[in-house]
CSV table of C-alpha atoms in Angstrom, one decimal:
chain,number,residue,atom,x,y,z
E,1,UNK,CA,231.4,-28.5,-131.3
E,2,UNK,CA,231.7,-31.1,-134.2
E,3,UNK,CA,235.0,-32.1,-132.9
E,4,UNK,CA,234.7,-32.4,-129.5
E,5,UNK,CA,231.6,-34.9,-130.4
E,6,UNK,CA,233.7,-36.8,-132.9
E,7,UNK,CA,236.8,-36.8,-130.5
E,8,UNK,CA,234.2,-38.5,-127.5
E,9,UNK,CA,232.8,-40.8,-130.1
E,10,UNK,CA,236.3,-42.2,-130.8
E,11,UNK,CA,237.1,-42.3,-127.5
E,12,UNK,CA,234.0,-44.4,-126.7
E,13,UNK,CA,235.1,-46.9,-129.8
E,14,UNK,CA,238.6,-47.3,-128.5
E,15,UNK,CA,237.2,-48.0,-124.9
E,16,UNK,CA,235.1,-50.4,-126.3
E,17,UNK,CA,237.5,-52.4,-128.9
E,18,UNK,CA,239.4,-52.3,-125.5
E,19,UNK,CA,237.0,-54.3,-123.6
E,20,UNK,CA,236.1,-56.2,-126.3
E,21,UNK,CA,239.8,-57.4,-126.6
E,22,UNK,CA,240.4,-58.1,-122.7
E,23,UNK,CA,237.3,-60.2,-122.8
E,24,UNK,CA,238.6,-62.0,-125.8
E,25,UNK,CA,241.7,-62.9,-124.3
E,26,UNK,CA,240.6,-63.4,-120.8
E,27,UNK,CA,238.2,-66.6,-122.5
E,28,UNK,CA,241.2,-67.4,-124.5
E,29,UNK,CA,243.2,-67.7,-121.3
E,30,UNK,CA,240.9,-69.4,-119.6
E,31,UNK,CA,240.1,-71.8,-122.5
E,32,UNK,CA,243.7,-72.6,-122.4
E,33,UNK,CA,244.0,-72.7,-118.1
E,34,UNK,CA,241.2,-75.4,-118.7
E,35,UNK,CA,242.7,-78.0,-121.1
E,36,UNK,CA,245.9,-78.3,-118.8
E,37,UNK,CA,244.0,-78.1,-115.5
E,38,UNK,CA,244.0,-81.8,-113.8
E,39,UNK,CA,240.6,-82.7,-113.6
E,40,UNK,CA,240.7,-82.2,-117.9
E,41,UNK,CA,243.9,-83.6,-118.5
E,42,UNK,CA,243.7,-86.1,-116.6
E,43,UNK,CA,240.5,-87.6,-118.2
E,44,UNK,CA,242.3,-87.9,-121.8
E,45,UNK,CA,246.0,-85.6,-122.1
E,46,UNK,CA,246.3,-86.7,-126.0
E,47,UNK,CA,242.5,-85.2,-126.5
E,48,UNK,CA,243.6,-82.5,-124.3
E,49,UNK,CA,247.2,-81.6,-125.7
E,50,UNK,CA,245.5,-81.8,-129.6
E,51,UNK,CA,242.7,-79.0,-128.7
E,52,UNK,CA,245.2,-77.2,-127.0
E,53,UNK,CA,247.4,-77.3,-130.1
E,54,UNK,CA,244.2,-76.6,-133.0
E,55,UNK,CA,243.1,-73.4,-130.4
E,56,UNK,CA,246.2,-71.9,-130.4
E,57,UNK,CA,247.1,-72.1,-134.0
E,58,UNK,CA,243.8,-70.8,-135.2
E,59,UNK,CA,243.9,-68.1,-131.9
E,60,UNK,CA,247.5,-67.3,-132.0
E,61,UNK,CA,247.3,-64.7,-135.0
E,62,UNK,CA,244.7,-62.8,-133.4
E,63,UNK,CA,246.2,-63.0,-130.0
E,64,UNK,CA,249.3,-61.7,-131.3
E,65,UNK,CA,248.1,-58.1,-132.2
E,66,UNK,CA,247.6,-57.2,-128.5
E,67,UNK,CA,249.9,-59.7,-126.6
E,68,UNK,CA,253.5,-59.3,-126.6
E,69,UNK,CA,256.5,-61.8,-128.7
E,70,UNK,CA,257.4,-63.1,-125.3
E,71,UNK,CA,254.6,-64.3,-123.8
E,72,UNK,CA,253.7,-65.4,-127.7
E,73,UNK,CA,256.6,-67.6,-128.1
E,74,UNK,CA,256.8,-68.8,-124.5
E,75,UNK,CA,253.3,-70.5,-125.2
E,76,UNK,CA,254.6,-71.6,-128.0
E,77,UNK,CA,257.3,-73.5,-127.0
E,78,UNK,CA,255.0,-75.0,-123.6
E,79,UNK,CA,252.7,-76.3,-125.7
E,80,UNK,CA,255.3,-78.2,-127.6
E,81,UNK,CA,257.3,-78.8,-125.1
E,82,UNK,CA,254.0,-80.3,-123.3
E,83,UNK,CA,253.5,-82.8,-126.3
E,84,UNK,CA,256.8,-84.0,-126.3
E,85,UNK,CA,257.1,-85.0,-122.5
E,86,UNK,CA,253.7,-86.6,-123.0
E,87,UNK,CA,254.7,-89.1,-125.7
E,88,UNK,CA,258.0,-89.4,-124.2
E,89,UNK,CA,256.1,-90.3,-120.9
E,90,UNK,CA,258.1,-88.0,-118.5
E,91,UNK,CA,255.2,-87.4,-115.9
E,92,UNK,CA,257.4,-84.8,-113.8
E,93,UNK,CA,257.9,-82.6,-116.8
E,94,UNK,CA,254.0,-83.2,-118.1
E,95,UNK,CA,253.1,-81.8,-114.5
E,96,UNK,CA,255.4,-79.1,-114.8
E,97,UNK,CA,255.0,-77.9,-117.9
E,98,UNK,CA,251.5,-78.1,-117.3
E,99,UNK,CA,251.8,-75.5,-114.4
E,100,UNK,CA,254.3,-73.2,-116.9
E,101,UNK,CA,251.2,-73.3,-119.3
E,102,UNK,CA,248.8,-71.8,-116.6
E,103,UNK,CA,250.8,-68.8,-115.1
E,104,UNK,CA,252.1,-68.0,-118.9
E,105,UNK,CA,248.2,-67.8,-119.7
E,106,UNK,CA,248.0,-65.9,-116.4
E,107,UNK,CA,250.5,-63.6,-117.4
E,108,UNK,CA,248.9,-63.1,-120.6
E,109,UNK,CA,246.0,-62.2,-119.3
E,110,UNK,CA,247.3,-60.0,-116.7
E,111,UNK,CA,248.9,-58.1,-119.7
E,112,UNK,CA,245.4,-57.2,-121.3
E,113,UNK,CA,243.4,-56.4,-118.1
E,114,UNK,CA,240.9,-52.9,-118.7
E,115,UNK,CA,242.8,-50.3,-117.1
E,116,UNK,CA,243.6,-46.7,-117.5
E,117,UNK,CA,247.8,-47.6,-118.6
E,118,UNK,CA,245.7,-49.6,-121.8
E,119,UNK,CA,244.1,-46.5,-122.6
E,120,UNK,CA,246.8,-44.1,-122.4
């Protein structure tokens, strides 16, 4: 009987660090859908594109124990690639990158939803 109440107590911890984790990067998501939405960007892109940078260097590491290389690097390389077309001042590839930045974050997320596949 001591193991089948030990077994449902570890099950109830990993359901838990489950959620916990899908609610941490959902906001993370979010956060990041926010900084490149138009209404934000708009307002100031350098204040904009510099907390998008300092939140994803101090969030990445933690991001990256549940979130796949992929989707990791892809973010990455948005983000930078974001910057760049910004100072260079190539508006079409600021707007597009912009939209690559939201579905990757979508994607992301999408990854980590609760679901039974995350518990199995």
């Amino acid at each position: 009987m001591r193991s089948f109440i030990i077994t449902v107590l570890l099950f109830i911890l990993v359901c838990a660090v489950i959620v916990i984790n899908n609610n941490y990067i959902r906001s993370s998501a979010e956060y990041i859908a926010e900084r490149v939405s138009e209404e934000y960007f708009e307002e100031n892109p350098e204040r904009a594109i510099s907390e998008l940078e300092d939140f994803w260097k101090k969030n990445h590491p933690m991001i990256s124990m549940s979130v796949g290389f992929k989707e990791l690097d892809r973010m990455s390389d948005l983000i930078i690639d974001l910057k760049t077309y910004h100072m260079l001042g190539i508006d079409s590839e600021v707007v597009l990158t912009r939209v690559m930045i939201v579905e990757t974050a979508d994607e992301i997320s999408r990854l980590e939803r609760f679901g039974l596949e995350n518990l199995i």
